[in-house]
């Protein structure tokens, strides 16, 4: 076995232990861009970072990664538990169900003005909280439960509802974030998210995140207008 093949196998084993099984083509392409003298822990961390920033429908092995069942959307099934897994999914959209659409628009506009909230106080979020995630957390502190649009490695999309608050879930999270689901329940075609079955791995797909942020306010306004039509 060549040195690159051995290295690829070692990195793959480390990623698989985290529930992430990359395709052979993704793994080979990654190893070819790395210096063979780099320590394995550093290579593994770099591989994990890049994998979490990737589209799992192309970077993870569909034959080795569990996904949602093909009939996951069946609303006639009152309740069932998905024992296969773990299931890796990426977040394509998120909404705070505790806020009306107008309240969500106002929060977005406050962020655009560089304002956030700390408790009941309006504060500026500029130099102190420069990055986008910090700003989003400041504007959207609290709230929930949240509704997430999830996509698995096969490209199957399904909504998930946060039953209890889960650390890392909020409208400030990055689109493309990866979630690991173990023994989750599905009720009437909706995945039920709880702390004991849902782990946030992180990550971000830049172009999806940018597009969603840019279109989010317009989508909320369109939904309001649609509901107002006679």
CSV table of C-alpha atoms in Angstrom, one decimal:
chain,number,residue,atom,x,y,z
A,1,UNK,CA,0.0,0.0,0.0
A,2,UNK,CA,1.4,3.4,-1.0
A,3,UNK,CA,2.0,6.2,1.6
A,4,UNK,CA,-0.9,8.2,0.2
A,5,UNK,CA,-3.2,5.2,0.4
A,6,UNK,CA,-2.2,4.5,4.0
A,7,UNK,CA,-2.7,8.2,4.9
A,8,UNK,CA,-6.1,8.2,3.2
A,9,UNK,CA,-7.1,5.1,5.1
A,10,UNK,CA,-6.0,6.6,8.4
A,11,UNK,CA,-7.9,9.9,7.8
A,12,UNK,CA,-11.0,8.0,6.6
A,13,UNK,CA,-11.0,6.0,9.9
A,14,UNK,CA,-10.8,9.1,12.0
A,15,UNK,CA,-13.7,10.8,10.0
A,16,UNK,CA,-15.8,7.6,10.1
A,17,UNK,CA,-15.5,7.5,13.9
A,18,UNK,CA,-17.3,10.9,13.8
A,19,UNK,CA,-20.1,9.6,11.6
A,20,UNK,CA,-18.7,11.1,8.4
A,21,UNK,CA,-17.7,8.7,5.6
A,22,UNK,CA,-16.2,10.6,2.7
A,23,UNK,CA,-16.2,9.2,-0.9
A,24,UNK,CA,-12.9,7.8,-2.1
A,25,UNK,CA,-12.7,10.5,-4.8
A,26,UNK,CA,-13.1,13.3,-2.2
A,27,UNK,CA,-10.5,11.6,0.1
A,28,UNK,CA,-8.0,11.1,-2.7
A,29,UNK,CA,-8.3,14.7,-3.9
A,30,UNK,CA,-7.8,15.9,-0.3
A,31,UNK,CA,-4.7,13.8,0.4
A,32,UNK,CA,-3.1,15.0,-2.9
A,33,UNK,CA,-3.2,18.6,-1.8
A,34,UNK,CA,-1.5,17.9,1.6
A,35,UNK,CA,2.1,17.6,2.6
A,36,UNK,CA,2.8,14.0,3.6
A,37,UNK,CA,5.0,15.2,6.5
A,38,UNK,CA,2.1,17.0,8.2
A,39,UNK,CA,1.1,15.2,11.4
A,40,UNK,CA,-2.0,13.0,11.2
A,41,UNK,CA,-4.0,14.9,13.8
A,42,UNK,CA,-3.5,18.2,11.9
A,43,UNK,CA,-4.5,16.5,8.6
A,44,UNK,CA,-7.6,15.0,10.2
A,45,UNK,CA,-8.6,18.4,11.5
A,46,UNK,CA,-8.1,20.0,8.1
A,47,UNK,CA,-10.1,17.2,6.5
A,48,UNK,CA,-12.9,17.6,9.0
A,49,UNK,CA,-13.1,21.3,8.4
A,50,UNK,CA,-13.2,20.9,4.6
A,51,UNK,CA,-15.8,18.1,4.9
A,52,UNK,CA,-18.1,20.2,7.1
A,53,UNK,CA,-17.8,23.0,4.5
A,54,UNK,CA,-18.7,20.7,1.6
A,55,UNK,CA,-22.0,19.6,0.1
A,56,UNK,CA,-22.6,16.1,1.6
A,57,UNK,CA,-24.5,15.0,-1.5
A,58,UNK,CA,-21.2,14.9,-3.3
A,59,UNK,CA,-18.6,14.5,-0.5
A,60,UNK,CA,-20.0,11.7,1.6
A,61,UNK,CA,-20.4,8.1,0.5
A,62,UNK,CA,-24.1,7.3,-0.1
A,63,UNK,CA,-23.5,3.6,0.3
A,64,UNK,CA,-21.8,4.0,3.7
A,65,UNK,CA,-23.9,6.9,5.1
A,66,UNK,CA,-27.4,6.3,6.4
A,67,UNK,CA,-30.1,8.7,5.0
A,68,UNK,CA,-33.8,9.3,5.6
A,69,UNK,CA,-36.1,6.6,4.3
A,70,UNK,CA,-37.7,7.2,1.0
A,71,UNK,CA,-41.2,7.5,2.6
A,72,UNK,CA,-40.0,9.9,5.4
A,73,UNK,CA,-42.6,12.4,4.2
A,74,UNK,CA,-45.6,10.0,4.7
A,75,UNK,CA,-48.0,12.0,6.8
A,76,UNK,CA,-50.2,8.9,7.4
A,77,UNK,CA,-47.5,7.5,9.7
A,78,UNK,CA,-48.2,9.0,13.2
A,79,UNK,CA,-44.9,8.2,14.8
A,80,UNK,CA,-41.8,6.1,14.1
A,81,UNK,CA,-38.2,6.0,15.2
A,82,UNK,CA,-35.3,5.8,12.7
A,83,UNK,CA,-33.0,3.3,14.2
A,84,UNK,CA,-30.6,3.2,11.2
A,85,UNK,CA,-27.8,5.6,11.3
A,86,UNK,CA,-26.4,7.8,12.4
A,87,UNK,CA,-27.9,10.1,9.8
A,88,UNK,CA,-25.9,13.0,8.6
A,89,UNK,CA,-27.9,16.0,7.3
A,90,UNK,CA,-27.1,19.6,6.3
A,91,UNK,CA,-29.2,22.6,7.1
A,92,UNK,CA,-30.7,24.4,4.1
A,93,UNK,CA,-33.0,26.8,5.9
A,94,UNK,CA,-34.1,27.7,9.4
A,95,UNK,CA,-37.0,29.7,10.9
A,96,UNK,CA,-37.8,30.8,14.4
A,97,UNK,CA,-41.3,29.6,15.0
A,98,UNK,CA,-41.7,31.8,18.1
A,99,UNK,CA,-41.5,35.0,16.0
A,100,UNK,CA,-44.0,36.2,13.4
A,101,UNK,CA,-42.7,36.8,9.9
A,102,UNK,CA,-42.9,40.5,10.5
A,103,UNK,CA,-40.8,40.2,13.7
A,104,UNK,CA,-38.2,38.2,11.8
A,105,UNK,CA,-38.1,40.9,9.1
A,106,UNK,CA,-37.6,43.5,11.8
A,107,UNK,CA,-34.7,41.5,13.3
A,108,UNK,CA,-33.1,41.2,9.9
A,109,UNK,CA,-33.4,45.0,9.3
A,110,UNK,CA,-32.0,45.7,12.7
A,111,UNK,CA,-29.0,43.5,11.8
A,112,UNK,CA,-28.6,45.4,8.5
A,113,UNK,CA,-28.5,48.7,10.5
A,114,UNK,CA,-25.8,47.2,12.8
A,115,UNK,CA,-28.2,46.8,15.7
A,116,UNK,CA,-28.8,43.9,18.0
A,117,UNK,CA,-30.5,43.2,21.3
A,118,UNK,CA,-29.0,42.4,24.7
A,119,UNK,CA,-32.0,41.5,26.8
A,120,UNK,CA,-34.5,44.4,26.2
A,121,UNK,CA,-31.7,46.8,25.3
A,122,UNK,CA,-30.8,47.8,21.7
A,123,UNK,CA,-27.1,47.8,21.2
A,124,UNK,CA,-24.7,48.4,18.3
A,125,UNK,CA,-23.0,45.2,17.0
A,126,UNK,CA,-20.0,46.5,15.0
A,127,UNK,CA,-16.4,46.4,16.3
A,128,UNK,CA,-17.1,44.2,19.3
A,129,UNK,CA,-19.1,41.6,17.4
A,130,UNK,CA,-17.6,41.7,14.0
A,131,UNK,CA,-18.4,38.3,12.5
A,132,UNK,CA,-21.8,37.4,11.1
A,133,UNK,CA,-22.5,34.6,13.5
A,134,UNK,CA,-22.0,36.8,16.6
A,135,UNK,CA,-24.2,39.5,15.1
A,136,UNK,CA,-26.9,37.0,14.3
A,137,UNK,CA,-26.8,35.6,17.9
A,138,UNK,CA,-27.1,39.1,19.3
A,139,UNK,CA,-30.2,39.9,17.2
A,140,UNK,CA,-31.8,36.5,17.7
A,141,UNK,CA,-31.0,35.8,21.3
A,142,UNK,CA,-33.6,33.4,22.8
A,143,UNK,CA,-36.6,32.4,20.7
A,144,UNK,CA,-37.4,29.0,19.3
A,145,UNK,CA,-38.5,26.4,18.8
A,146,UNK,CA,-37.0,26.4,15.3
A,147,UNK,CA,-38.0,24.7,12.1
A,148,UNK,CA,-35.1,23.4,9.9
A,149,UNK,CA,-35.0,22.3,6.3
A,150,UNK,CA,-32.7,19.3,6.3
A,151,UNK,CA,-31.0,17.4,3.4
A,152,UNK,CA,-29.4,14.0,3.7
A,153,UNK,CA,-26.6,12.5,1.6
A,154,UNK,CA,-29.1,11.2,-1.0
A,155,UNK,CA,-30.5,14.7,-1.5
A,156,UNK,CA,-33.7,13.9,0.3
A,157,UNK,CA,-35.1,17.0,2.0
A,158,UNK,CA,-37.4,17.0,5.1
A,159,UNK,CA,-38.4,19.5,7.8
A,160,UNK,CA,-37.2,19.1,11.3
A,161,UNK,CA,-38.8,20.7,14.4
A,162,UNK,CA,-36.9,21.5,17.6
A,163,UNK,CA,-38.9,20.0,20.4
A,164,UNK,CA,-36.5,21.2,23.1
A,165,UNK,CA,-33.7,23.7,22.9
A,166,UNK,CA,-30.6,22.3,21.3
A,167,UNK,CA,-27.3,24.0,21.8
A,168,UNK,CA,-26.1,25.4,18.4
A,169,UNK,CA,-29.5,25.7,16.7
A,170,UNK,CA,-30.7,29.2,16.0
A,171,UNK,CA,-31.3,31.5,13.1
A,172,UNK,CA,-27.7,32.7,13.5
A,173,UNK,CA,-26.3,29.3,12.6
A,174,UNK,CA,-24.7,28.9,9.2
A,175,UNK,CA,-26.5,27.4,6.3
A,176,UNK,CA,-24.8,24.2,5.4
A,177,UNK,CA,-24.2,23.3,9.0
A,178,UNK,CA,-24.0,19.6,9.5
A,179,UNK,CA,-26.2,17.7,12.0
A,180,UNK,CA,-25.8,14.1,13.2
A,181,UNK,CA,-29.1,12.4,14.0
A,182,UNK,CA,-29.3,9.2,16.1
A,183,UNK,CA,-32.5,7.3,16.7
A,184,UNK,CA,-34.7,10.3,15.9
A,185,UNK,CA,-38.4,10.1,15.7
A,186,UNK,CA,-40.5,11.2,12.7
A,187,UNK,CA,-44.1,12.2,13.2
A,188,UNK,CA,-46.4,12.9,10.3
A,189,UNK,CA,-43.5,13.5,7.9
A,190,UNK,CA,-41.5,15.8,10.3
A,191,UNK,CA,-38.3,14.9,12.0
A,192,UNK,CA,-38.5,15.6,15.8
A,193,UNK,CA,-35.2,17.1,17.1
A,194,UNK,CA,-34.2,16.7,20.7
A,195,UNK,CA,-30.9,17.1,22.6
A,196,UNK,CA,-30.5,13.4,23.1
A,197,UNK,CA,-30.8,12.5,19.4
A,198,UNK,CA,-29.3,15.6,17.7
A,199,UNK,CA,-25.7,16.7,17.6
A,200,UNK,CA,-24.5,19.9,15.8
A,201,UNK,CA,-21.2,19.2,14.0
A,202,UNK,CA,-20.9,22.7,12.5
A,203,UNK,CA,-19.7,23.8,9.1
A,204,UNK,CA,-20.9,26.2,6.5
A,205,UNK,CA,-21.5,26.1,2.7
A,206,UNK,CA,-20.5,29.6,1.7
A,207,UNK,CA,-22.6,30.0,-1.5
A,208,UNK,CA,-25.7,28.5,0.1
A,209,UNK,CA,-25.3,30.7,3.2
A,210,UNK,CA,-24.8,33.9,1.2
A,211,UNK,CA,-27.8,33.1,-1.1
A,212,UNK,CA,-30.1,32.3,1.8
A,213,UNK,CA,-29.2,35.4,3.8
A,214,UNK,CA,-29.7,37.6,0.7
A,215,UNK,CA,-33.1,36.1,-0.1
A,216,UNK,CA,-34.4,35.6,3.4
A,217,UNK,CA,-36.2,38.9,3.9
A,218,UNK,CA,-37.7,38.8,0.4
A,219,UNK,CA,-39.0,35.3,1.1
A,220,UNK,CA,-40.6,36.3,4.4
A,221,UNK,CA,-42.3,39.3,2.7
A,222,UNK,CA,-43.6,37.1,-0.1
A,223,UNK,CA,-45.1,34.7,2.4
A,224,UNK,CA,-46.8,37.5,4.2
A,225,UNK,CA,-48.3,38.9,1.0
A,226,UNK,CA,-49.4,35.4,-0.1
A,227,UNK,CA,-51.4,35.0,3.2
A,228,UNK,CA,-53.0,38.4,2.8
A,229,UNK,CA,-54.4,37.7,-0.6
A,230,UNK,CA,-58.2,37.0,-0.6
